[in-house]
Structures are given as C-alpha cells and as structure tokens.
CSV table of C-alpha atoms and ligand atoms in Angstrom, one decimal:
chain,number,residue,atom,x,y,z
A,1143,UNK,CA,0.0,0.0,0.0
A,1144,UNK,CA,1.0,3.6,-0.4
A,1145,UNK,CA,1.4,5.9,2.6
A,1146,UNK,CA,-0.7,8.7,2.7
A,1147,UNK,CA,0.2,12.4,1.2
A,1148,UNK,CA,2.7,14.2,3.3
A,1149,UNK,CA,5.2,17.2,2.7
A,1150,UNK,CA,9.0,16.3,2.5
A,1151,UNK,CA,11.4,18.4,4.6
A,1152,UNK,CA,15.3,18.3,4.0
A,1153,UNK,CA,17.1,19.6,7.3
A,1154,UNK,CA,20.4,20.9,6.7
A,1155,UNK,CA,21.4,20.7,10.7
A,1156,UNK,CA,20.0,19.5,13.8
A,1157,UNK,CA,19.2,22.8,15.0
A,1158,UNK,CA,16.9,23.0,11.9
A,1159,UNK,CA,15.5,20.1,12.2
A,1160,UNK,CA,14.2,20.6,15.7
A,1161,UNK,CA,13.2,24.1,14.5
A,1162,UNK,CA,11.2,22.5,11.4
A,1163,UNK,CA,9.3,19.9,13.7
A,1164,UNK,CA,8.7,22.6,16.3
A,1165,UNK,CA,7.3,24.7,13.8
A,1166,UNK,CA,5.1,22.1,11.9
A,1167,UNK,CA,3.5,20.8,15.1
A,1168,UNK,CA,2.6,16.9,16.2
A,1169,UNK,CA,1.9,16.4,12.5
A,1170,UNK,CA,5.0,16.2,12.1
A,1171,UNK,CA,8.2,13.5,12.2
A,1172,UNK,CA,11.5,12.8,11.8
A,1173,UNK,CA,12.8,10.5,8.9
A,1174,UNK,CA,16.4,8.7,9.5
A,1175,UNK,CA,16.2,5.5,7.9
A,1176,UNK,CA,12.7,4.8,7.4
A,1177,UNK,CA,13.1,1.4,8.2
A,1178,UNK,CA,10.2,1.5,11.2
A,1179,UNK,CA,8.6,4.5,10.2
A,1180,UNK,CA,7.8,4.0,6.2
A,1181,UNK,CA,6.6,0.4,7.0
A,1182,UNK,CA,4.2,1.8,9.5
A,1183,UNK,CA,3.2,4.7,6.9
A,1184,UNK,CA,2.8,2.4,3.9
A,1185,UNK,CA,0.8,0.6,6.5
A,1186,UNK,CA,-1.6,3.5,7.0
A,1187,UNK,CA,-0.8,2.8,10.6
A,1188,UNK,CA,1.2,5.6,10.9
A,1189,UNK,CA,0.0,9.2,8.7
A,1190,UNK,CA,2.4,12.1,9.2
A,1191,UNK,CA,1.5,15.3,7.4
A,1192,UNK,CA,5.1,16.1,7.2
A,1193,UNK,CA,8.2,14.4,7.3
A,1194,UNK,CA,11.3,16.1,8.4
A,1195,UNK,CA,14.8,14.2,6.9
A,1196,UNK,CA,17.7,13.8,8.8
A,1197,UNK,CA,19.9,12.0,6.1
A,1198,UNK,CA,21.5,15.2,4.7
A,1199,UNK,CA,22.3,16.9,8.2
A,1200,UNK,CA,26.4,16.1,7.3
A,1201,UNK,CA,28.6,15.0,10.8
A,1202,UNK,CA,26.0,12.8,12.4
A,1203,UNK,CA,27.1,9.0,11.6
A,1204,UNK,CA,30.8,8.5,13.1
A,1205,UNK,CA,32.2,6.3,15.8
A,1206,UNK,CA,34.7,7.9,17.9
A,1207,UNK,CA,36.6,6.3,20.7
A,1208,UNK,CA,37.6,9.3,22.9
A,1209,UNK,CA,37.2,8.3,26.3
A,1210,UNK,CA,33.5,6.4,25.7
A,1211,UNK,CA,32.4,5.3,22.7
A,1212,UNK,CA,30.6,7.9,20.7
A,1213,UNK,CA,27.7,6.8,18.3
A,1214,UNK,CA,25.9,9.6,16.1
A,1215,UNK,CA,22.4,8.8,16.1
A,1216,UNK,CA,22.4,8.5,12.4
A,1217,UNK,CA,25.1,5.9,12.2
A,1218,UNK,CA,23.4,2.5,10.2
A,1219,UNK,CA,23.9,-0.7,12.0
A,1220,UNK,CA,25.8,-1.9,9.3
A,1221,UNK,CA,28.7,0.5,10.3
A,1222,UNK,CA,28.6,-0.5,13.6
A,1223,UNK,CA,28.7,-4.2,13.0
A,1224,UNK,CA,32.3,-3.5,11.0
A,1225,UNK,CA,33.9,-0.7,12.9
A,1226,UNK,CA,37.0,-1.9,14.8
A,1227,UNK,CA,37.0,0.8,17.2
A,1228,UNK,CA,33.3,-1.1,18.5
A,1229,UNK,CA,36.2,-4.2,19.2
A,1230,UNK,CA,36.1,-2.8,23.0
A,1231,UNK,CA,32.8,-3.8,23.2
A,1232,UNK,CA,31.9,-6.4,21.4
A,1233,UNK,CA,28.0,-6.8,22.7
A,1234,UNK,CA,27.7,-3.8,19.9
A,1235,UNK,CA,28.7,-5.7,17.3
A,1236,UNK,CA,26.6,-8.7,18.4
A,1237,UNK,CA,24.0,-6.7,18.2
A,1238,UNK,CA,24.1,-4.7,15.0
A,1239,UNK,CA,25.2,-7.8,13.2
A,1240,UNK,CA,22.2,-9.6,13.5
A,1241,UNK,CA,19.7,-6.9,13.1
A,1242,UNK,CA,17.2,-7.7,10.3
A,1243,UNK,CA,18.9,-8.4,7.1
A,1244,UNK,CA,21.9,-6.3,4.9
A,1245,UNK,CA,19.1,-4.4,3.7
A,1246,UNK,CA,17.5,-2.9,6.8
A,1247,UNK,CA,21.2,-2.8,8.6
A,1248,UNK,CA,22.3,-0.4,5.8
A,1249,UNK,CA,19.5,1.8,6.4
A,1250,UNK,CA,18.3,1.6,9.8
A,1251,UNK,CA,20.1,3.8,12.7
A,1252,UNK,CA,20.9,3.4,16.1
A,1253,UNK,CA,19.0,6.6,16.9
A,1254,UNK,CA,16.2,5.9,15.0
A,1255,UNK,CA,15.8,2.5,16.6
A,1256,UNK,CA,16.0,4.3,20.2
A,1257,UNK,CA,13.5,6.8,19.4
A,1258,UNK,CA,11.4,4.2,18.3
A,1259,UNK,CA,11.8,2.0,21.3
A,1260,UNK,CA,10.2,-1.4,19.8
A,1261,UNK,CA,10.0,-3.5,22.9
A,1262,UNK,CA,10.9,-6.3,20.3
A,1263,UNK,CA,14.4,-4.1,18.9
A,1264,UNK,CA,17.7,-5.4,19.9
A,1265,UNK,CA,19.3,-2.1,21.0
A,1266,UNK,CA,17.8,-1.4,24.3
A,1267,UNK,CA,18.6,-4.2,26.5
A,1268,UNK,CA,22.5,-3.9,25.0
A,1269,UNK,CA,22.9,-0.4,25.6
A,1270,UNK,CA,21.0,-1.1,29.1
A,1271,UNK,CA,23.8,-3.8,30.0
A,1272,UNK,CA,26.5,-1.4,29.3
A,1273,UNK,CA,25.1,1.4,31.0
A,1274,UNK,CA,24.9,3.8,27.8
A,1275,UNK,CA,23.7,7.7,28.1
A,1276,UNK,CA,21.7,9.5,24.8
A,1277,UNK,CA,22.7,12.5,24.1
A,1278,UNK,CA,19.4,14.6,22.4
A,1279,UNK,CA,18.6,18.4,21.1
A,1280,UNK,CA,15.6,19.8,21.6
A,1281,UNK,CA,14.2,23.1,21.7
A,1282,UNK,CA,15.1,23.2,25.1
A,1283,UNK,CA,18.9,22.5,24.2
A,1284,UNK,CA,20.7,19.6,24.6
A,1285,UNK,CA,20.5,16.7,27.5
A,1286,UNK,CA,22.1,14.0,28.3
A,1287,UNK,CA,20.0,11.0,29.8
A,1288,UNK,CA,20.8,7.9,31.1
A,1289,UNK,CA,19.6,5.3,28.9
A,1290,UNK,CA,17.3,3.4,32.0
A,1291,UNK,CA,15.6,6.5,32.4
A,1292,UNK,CA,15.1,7.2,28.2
A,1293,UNK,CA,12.8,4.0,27.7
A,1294,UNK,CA,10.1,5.0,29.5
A,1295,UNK,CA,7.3,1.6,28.4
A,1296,UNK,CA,6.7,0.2,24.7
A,1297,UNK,CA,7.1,2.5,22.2
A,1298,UNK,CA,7.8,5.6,24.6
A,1299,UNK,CA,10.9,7.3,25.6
A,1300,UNK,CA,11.9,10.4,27.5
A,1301,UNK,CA,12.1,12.8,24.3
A,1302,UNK,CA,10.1,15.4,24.3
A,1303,UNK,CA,8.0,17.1,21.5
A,1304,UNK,CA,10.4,18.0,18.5
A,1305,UNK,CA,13.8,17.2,20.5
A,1306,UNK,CA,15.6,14.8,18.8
A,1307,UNK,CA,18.3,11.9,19.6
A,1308,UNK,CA,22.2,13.1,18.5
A,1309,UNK,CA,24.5,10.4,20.1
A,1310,UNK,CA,24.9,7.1,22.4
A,1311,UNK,CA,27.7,7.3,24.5
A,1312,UNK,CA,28.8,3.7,25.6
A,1313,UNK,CA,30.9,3.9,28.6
A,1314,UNK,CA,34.6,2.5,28.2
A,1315,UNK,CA,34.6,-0.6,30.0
A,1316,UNK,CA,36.8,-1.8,33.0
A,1317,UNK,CA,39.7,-3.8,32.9
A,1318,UNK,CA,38.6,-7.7,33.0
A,1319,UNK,CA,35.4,-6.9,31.3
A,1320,UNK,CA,33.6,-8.9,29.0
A,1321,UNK,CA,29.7,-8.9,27.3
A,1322,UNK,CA,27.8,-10.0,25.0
A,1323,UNK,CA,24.1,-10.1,23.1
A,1324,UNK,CA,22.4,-13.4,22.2
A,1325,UNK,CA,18.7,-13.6,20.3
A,1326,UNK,CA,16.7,-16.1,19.5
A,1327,UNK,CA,15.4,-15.7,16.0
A,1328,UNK,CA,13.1,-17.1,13.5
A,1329,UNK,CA,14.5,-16.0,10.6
A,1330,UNK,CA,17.6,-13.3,9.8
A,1331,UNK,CA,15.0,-10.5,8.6
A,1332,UNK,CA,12.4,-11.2,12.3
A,1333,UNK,CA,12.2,-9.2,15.1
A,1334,UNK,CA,13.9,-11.4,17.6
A,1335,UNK,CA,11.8,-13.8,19.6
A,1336,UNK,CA,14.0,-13.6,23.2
A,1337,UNK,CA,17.4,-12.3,24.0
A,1338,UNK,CA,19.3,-11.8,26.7
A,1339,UNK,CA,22.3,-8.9,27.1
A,1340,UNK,CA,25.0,-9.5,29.6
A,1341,UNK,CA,28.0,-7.5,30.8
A,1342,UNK,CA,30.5,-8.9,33.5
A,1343,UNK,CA,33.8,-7.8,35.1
A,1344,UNK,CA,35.9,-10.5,36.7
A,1345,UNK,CA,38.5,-9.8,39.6
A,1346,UNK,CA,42.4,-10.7,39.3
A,1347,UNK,CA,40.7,-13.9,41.4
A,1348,UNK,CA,38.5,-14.8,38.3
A,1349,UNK,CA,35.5,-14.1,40.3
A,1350,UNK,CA,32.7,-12.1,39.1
A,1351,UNK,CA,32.9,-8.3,40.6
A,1352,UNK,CA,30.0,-6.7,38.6
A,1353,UNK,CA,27.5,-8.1,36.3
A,1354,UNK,CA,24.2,-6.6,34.5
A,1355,UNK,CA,21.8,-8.8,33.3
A,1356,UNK,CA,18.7,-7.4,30.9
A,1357,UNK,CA,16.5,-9.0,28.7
A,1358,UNK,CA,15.0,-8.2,25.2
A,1359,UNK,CA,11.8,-9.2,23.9
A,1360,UNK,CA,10.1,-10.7,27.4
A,1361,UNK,CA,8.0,-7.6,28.9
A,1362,UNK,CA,7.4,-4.3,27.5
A,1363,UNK,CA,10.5,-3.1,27.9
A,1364,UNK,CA,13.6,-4.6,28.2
A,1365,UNK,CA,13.9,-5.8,31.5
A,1366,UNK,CA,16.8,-5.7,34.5
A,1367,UNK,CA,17.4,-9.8,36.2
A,1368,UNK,CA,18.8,-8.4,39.8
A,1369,UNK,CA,18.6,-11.8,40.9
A,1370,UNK,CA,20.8,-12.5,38.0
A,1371,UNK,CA,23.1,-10.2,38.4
A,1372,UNK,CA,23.1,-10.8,42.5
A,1373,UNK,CA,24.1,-14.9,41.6
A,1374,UNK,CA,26.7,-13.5,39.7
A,1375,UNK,CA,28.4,-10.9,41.9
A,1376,UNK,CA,31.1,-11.8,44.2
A,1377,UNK,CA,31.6,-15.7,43.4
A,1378,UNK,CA,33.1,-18.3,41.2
A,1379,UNK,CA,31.1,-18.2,37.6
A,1380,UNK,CA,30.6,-21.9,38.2
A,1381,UNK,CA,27.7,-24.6,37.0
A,1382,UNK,CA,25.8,-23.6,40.1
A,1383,UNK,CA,26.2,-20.1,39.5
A,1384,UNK,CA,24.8,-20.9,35.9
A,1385,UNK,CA,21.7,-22.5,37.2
A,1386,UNK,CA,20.8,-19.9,39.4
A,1387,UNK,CA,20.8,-17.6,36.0
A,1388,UNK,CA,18.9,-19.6,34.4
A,1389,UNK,CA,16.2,-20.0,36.9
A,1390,UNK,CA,16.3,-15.8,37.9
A,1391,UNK,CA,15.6,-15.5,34.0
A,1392,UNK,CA,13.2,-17.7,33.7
A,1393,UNK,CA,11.8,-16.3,36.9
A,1394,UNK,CA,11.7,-12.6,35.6
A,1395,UNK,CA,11.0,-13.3,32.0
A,1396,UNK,CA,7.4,-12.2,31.3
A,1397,UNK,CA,7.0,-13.6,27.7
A,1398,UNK,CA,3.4,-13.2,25.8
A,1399,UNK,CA,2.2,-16.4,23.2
A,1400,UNK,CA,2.3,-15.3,20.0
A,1401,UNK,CA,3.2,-16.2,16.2
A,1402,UNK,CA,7.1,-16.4,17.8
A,1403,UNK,CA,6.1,-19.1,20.0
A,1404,UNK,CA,4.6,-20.1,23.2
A,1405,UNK,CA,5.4,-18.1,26.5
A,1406,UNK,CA,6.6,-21.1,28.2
A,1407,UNK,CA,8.8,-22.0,25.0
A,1408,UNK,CA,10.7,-18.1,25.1
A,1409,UNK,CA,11.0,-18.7,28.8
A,1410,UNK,CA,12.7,-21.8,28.1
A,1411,UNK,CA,14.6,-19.8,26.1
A,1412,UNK,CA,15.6,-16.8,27.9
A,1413,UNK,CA,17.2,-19.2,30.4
A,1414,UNK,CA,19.4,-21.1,27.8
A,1415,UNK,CA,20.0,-17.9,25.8
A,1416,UNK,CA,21.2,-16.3,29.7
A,1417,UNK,CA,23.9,-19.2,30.0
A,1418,UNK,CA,25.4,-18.7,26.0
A,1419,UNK,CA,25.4,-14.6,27.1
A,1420,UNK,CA,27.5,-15.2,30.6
A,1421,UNK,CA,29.5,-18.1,29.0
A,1422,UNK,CA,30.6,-15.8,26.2
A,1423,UNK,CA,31.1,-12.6,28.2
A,1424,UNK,CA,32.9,-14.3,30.7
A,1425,UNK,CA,35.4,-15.5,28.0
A,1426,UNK,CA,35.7,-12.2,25.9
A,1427,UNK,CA,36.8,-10.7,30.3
A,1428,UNK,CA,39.7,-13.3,30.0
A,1429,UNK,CA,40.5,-12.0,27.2
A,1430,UNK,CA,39.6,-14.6,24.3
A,1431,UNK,CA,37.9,-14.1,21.1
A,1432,UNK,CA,34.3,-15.4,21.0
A,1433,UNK,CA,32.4,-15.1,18.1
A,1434,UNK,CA,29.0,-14.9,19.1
A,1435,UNK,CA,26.1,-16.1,17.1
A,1436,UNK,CA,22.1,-15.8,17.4
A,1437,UNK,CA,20.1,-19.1,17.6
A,1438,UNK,CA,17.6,-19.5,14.6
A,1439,UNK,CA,14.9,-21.7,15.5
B,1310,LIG,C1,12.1,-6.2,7.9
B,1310,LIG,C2,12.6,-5.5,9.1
B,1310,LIG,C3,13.2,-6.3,10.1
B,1310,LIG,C4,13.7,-5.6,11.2
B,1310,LIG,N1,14.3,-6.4,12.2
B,1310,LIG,C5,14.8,-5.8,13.3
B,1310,LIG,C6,15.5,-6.6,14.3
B,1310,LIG,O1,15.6,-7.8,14.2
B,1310,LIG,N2,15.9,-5.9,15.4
B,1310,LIG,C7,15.8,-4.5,15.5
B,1310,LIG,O2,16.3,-4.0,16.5
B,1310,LIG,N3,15.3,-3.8,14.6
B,1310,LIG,C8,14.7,-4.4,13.5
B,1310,LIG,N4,14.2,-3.6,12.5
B,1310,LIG,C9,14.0,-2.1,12.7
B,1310,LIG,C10,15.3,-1.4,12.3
B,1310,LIG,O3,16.3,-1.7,13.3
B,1310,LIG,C11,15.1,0.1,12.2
B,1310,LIG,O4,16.3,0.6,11.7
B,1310,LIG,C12,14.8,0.8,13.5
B,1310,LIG,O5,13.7,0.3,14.2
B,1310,LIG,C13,14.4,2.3,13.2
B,1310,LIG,O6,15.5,3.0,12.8
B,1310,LIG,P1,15.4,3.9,11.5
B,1310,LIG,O7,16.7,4.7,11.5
B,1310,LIG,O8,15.0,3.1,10.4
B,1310,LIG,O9,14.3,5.0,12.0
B,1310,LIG,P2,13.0,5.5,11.2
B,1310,LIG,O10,12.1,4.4,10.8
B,1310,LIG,O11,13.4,6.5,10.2
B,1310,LIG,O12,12.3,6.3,12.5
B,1310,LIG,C14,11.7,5.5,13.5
B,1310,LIG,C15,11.0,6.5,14.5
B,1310,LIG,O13,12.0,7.2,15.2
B,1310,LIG,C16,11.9,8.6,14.9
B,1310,LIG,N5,13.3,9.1,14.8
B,1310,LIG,C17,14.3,8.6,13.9
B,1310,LIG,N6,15.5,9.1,14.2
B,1310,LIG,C18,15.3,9.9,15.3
B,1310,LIG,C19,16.2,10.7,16.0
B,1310,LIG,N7,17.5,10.8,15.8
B,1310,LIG,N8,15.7,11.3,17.1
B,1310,LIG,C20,14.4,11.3,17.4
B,1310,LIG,N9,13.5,10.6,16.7
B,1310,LIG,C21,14.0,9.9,15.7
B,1310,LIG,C22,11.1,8.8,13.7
B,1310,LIG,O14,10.4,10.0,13.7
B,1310,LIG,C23,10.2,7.6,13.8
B,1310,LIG,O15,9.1,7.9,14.7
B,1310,LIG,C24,13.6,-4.2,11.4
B,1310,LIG,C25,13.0,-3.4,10.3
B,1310,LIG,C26,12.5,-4.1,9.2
B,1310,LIG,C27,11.9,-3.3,8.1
C-alpha cells in the first residue's frame, strides 16, 4: 500500500531540524532510515503530514573512541557491525550484526531505533547492560540521559516534543570486562523472539565483581534480572552459578504467546540464551575471542 500524502522536509542541521518539527507541530516526524517509520506509513498505521529528513544533516554518523564510545544517532547498523574501534565492546557488534537483514542494517540507525523503542528491537537491552547515556537536542537545548531512564514503556521514551536523539555514548569498560548479546530468531530478517544482554567484570581472582543482566523481547521493555546479576556478583562463575541464572531468567522473564512461540517456550529460552550470554562474556573478560552467534529456530 502507499502511505498517505505528506510534505517532504530536507534539514540541513540538527538545530533545523528541531526548528522545522517545532514549527510544523505533532503532524510532524523525523525520517532517518525509514526502516520502522515507512513500513508503518505504507501501512496507514502511521499518517504524518510532514516528514522532516535527517539524512543530509552532514557529521551525524561517526564512531569515535575518545574516552566512551561515541555513536551519532544516524550511524546505520551496518557501520557499527564493521567498525573496529566497537572491538572494545563487542556486545555492539553482536547486536548490530544480526539486526534484520543487509538491507534494513544499511538503512536503519541506532537513533532511530531508540526513538522508536520497539519492545521487540535489539538495541535497548544492549545499551542497558553497558550502562549507555543519549545524548538529544531539543528546543530546550541539549541533555544528556541515562539510557534506564530514556525507555520509558513500549514505544515511549523520555524525548520530548520536536527534541531529537544526537549520540549514544557507551561507557569505556573496565579492565577484566567482558559482554555479550544473544537472540533467539526465527528467521535473519524477524524481530527477535528472546534475548538476553550480559556484561560482567571479573576480579584478578576470576570471580565475578560486577554483572548486568537485561532482557530483550520478554515484557514491554527490556527488563533488568537483579537476581541474575546478584548470583553472579562476588563468586566463582561456576555450574551452580549458571543454574541460578537460568532460573532468575526464567523467573523474571514475562514472555506473551504469540506467532514467535509459546510463552513457556521463550522462557525456556531466555534461560538457555542467559547461560550462551554469561558463557561468552565471561570468556571475551579473560581475554579470548568469541564469536558470538544468534540461535535461529
Ligand atoms: C524487515 C525488518 C526487520 C527488522 N528487524 C529488526 C530486528 O531484528 N531488530 C531490530 O532492532 N530492529 C529491526 N528492524 C528495525 C530497524 O532496526 C530500524 O532501523 C529501527 O527500528 C528504526 O531506525 P530507523 O533509522 O530506520 O528509523 P525511522 O524508521 O526513520 O524512524 C523511527 C522513528 O524514530 C523517529 N526518529 C528517527 N530518528 C530519530 C532521532 N535521531 N531522534 C528522534 N527521533 C527519531 C522517527 O520520527 C520515527 O518515529 C527491522 C526493520 C525491518 C523493516
């Protein structure tokens, strides 16, 4: 289907962009790479009046490893899946690399996929685990939030009327750590059907100092396992240690039946998906290189 009539707006700089949303009103949205936003339009299930294109705005995809990790908000997955400097943290590339197909990876961003905040997208409970901040302009200026408190529910973040998201800061991790993103997916071009996000830091004892445990896919949002995280802290990352993962996912996990599955199959899941994630992040913290894959099923 073809979406509905609506005026095309080419912004020359963030600052005009928010400007040219303020001024055109709740009608009103930003393109970046279309790939959530023109499905939903062709859809009629989304009818904009104006679109407002952030493609042009130059200085707004880069990677840049000064301290954190610097995203821009326009930068494609596909970038991020081949960037050396995301090495550091490979739960990026874990992440970006299995979004969607080449397709929808050379299109969609990472700041797109924020704003959007699919409960089903990948990004959230990765940047979650690694404790990012967005970085946004609105007309009130700029601001930088912590990512727990920019994902407000499904499909709703902290951003106000015409402010905009400009960068993900990922902060650089400590010494010892390691992470990583697993999904369980269908298909390559599916929304994943569970996933789990995991980063650790290990003491010079191989003990577990500091873990963060956050689901994809199983609530709303994605969703913080404390009880995960607690097995994890201050002991050995042994088979019991594993089991009581497993079981604080499964416990947490709050899965709905649907075409993906059952909810008792994605708990299932989440719990095996929960051991893979610590597994590999506790190797990629002693320092060996995992290649992590998603499951298909
Ligand atoms: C077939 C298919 C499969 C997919 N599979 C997956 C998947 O497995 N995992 C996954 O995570 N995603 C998946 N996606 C979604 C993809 O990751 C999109 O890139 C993402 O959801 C939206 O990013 P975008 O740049 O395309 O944003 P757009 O579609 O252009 O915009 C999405 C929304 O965000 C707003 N917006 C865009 N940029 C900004 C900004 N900088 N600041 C504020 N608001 C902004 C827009 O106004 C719009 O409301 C899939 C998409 C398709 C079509």
């Amino acid at each position: 289907m073809y979406p509905g009539a609506f005026a095309y707006h080419r912004a020359k700089s963030y600052s005009e962009a928010v400007s040219q949303l303020r001024e055109l009103g709740e009608d009103a949205k930003f393109l970046a790479g279309g790939q959530s936003l023109i499905p939903l339009m062709k859809l009629r299930l989304s009818t904009p009046g104006h679109l407002v294109d952030l493609n042009f705005i130059p200085e707004t995809s880069y990677i840049r490893t000064n301290g954190a990790l610097r995203i821009g908000a326009m930068t494609r997955h596909s970038l991020i899946a081949a960037s050396p400097d995301v090495a550091r943290s490979p739960i990026l590339q874990d992440c970006a690399a299995g979004i969607a197909d080449p397709q929808v990876r050379h299109m969609g961003t990472i700041g797109g996929s924020l704003a959007e905040a699919d409960p089903t997208g990948d990004w959230a409970p990765v940047l979650l685990a690694t404790g990012a901040t967005v970085k946004t302009l609105g007309p009130a200026g700029e601001r930088s939030i912590d990512i727990a408190e920019f994902i407000l529910d499904a499909y709703n973040t902290a951003l106000q009327p015409a402010e905009l998201v400009t960068e993900i800061a990922v902060p650089k991790p400590a010494a010892r750590s390691g992470s990583a993103y697993i999904a369980l997916k269908r298909c390559a071009p599916v929304y994943a059907s569970a996933s789990v996000a995991v980063q650790i830091t290990l003491s010079d004892h191989d003990t577990c100092s500091d873990a963060h445990v956050y689901l994809g896919v199983l609530g709303l949002t994605a969703t913080r396992v404390p009880a995960a995280e607690e097995a994890l802290q201050n002991g050995p990352v042994d088979g019991n240690t594993m089991e009581k993962v497993r079981q604080a996912v499964m416990d947490t996990a709050e899965p709905t039946s649907d075409m993906r599955g059952s909810a008792e199959y994605k708990r299932q899941a989440a719990g095996t998906l929960a051991k893979l994630a610590v597994e590999a992040a506790v190797r990629r913290a002693r320092g060996e290189h995992v290649e992590v894959m998603h499951l298909y099923a």
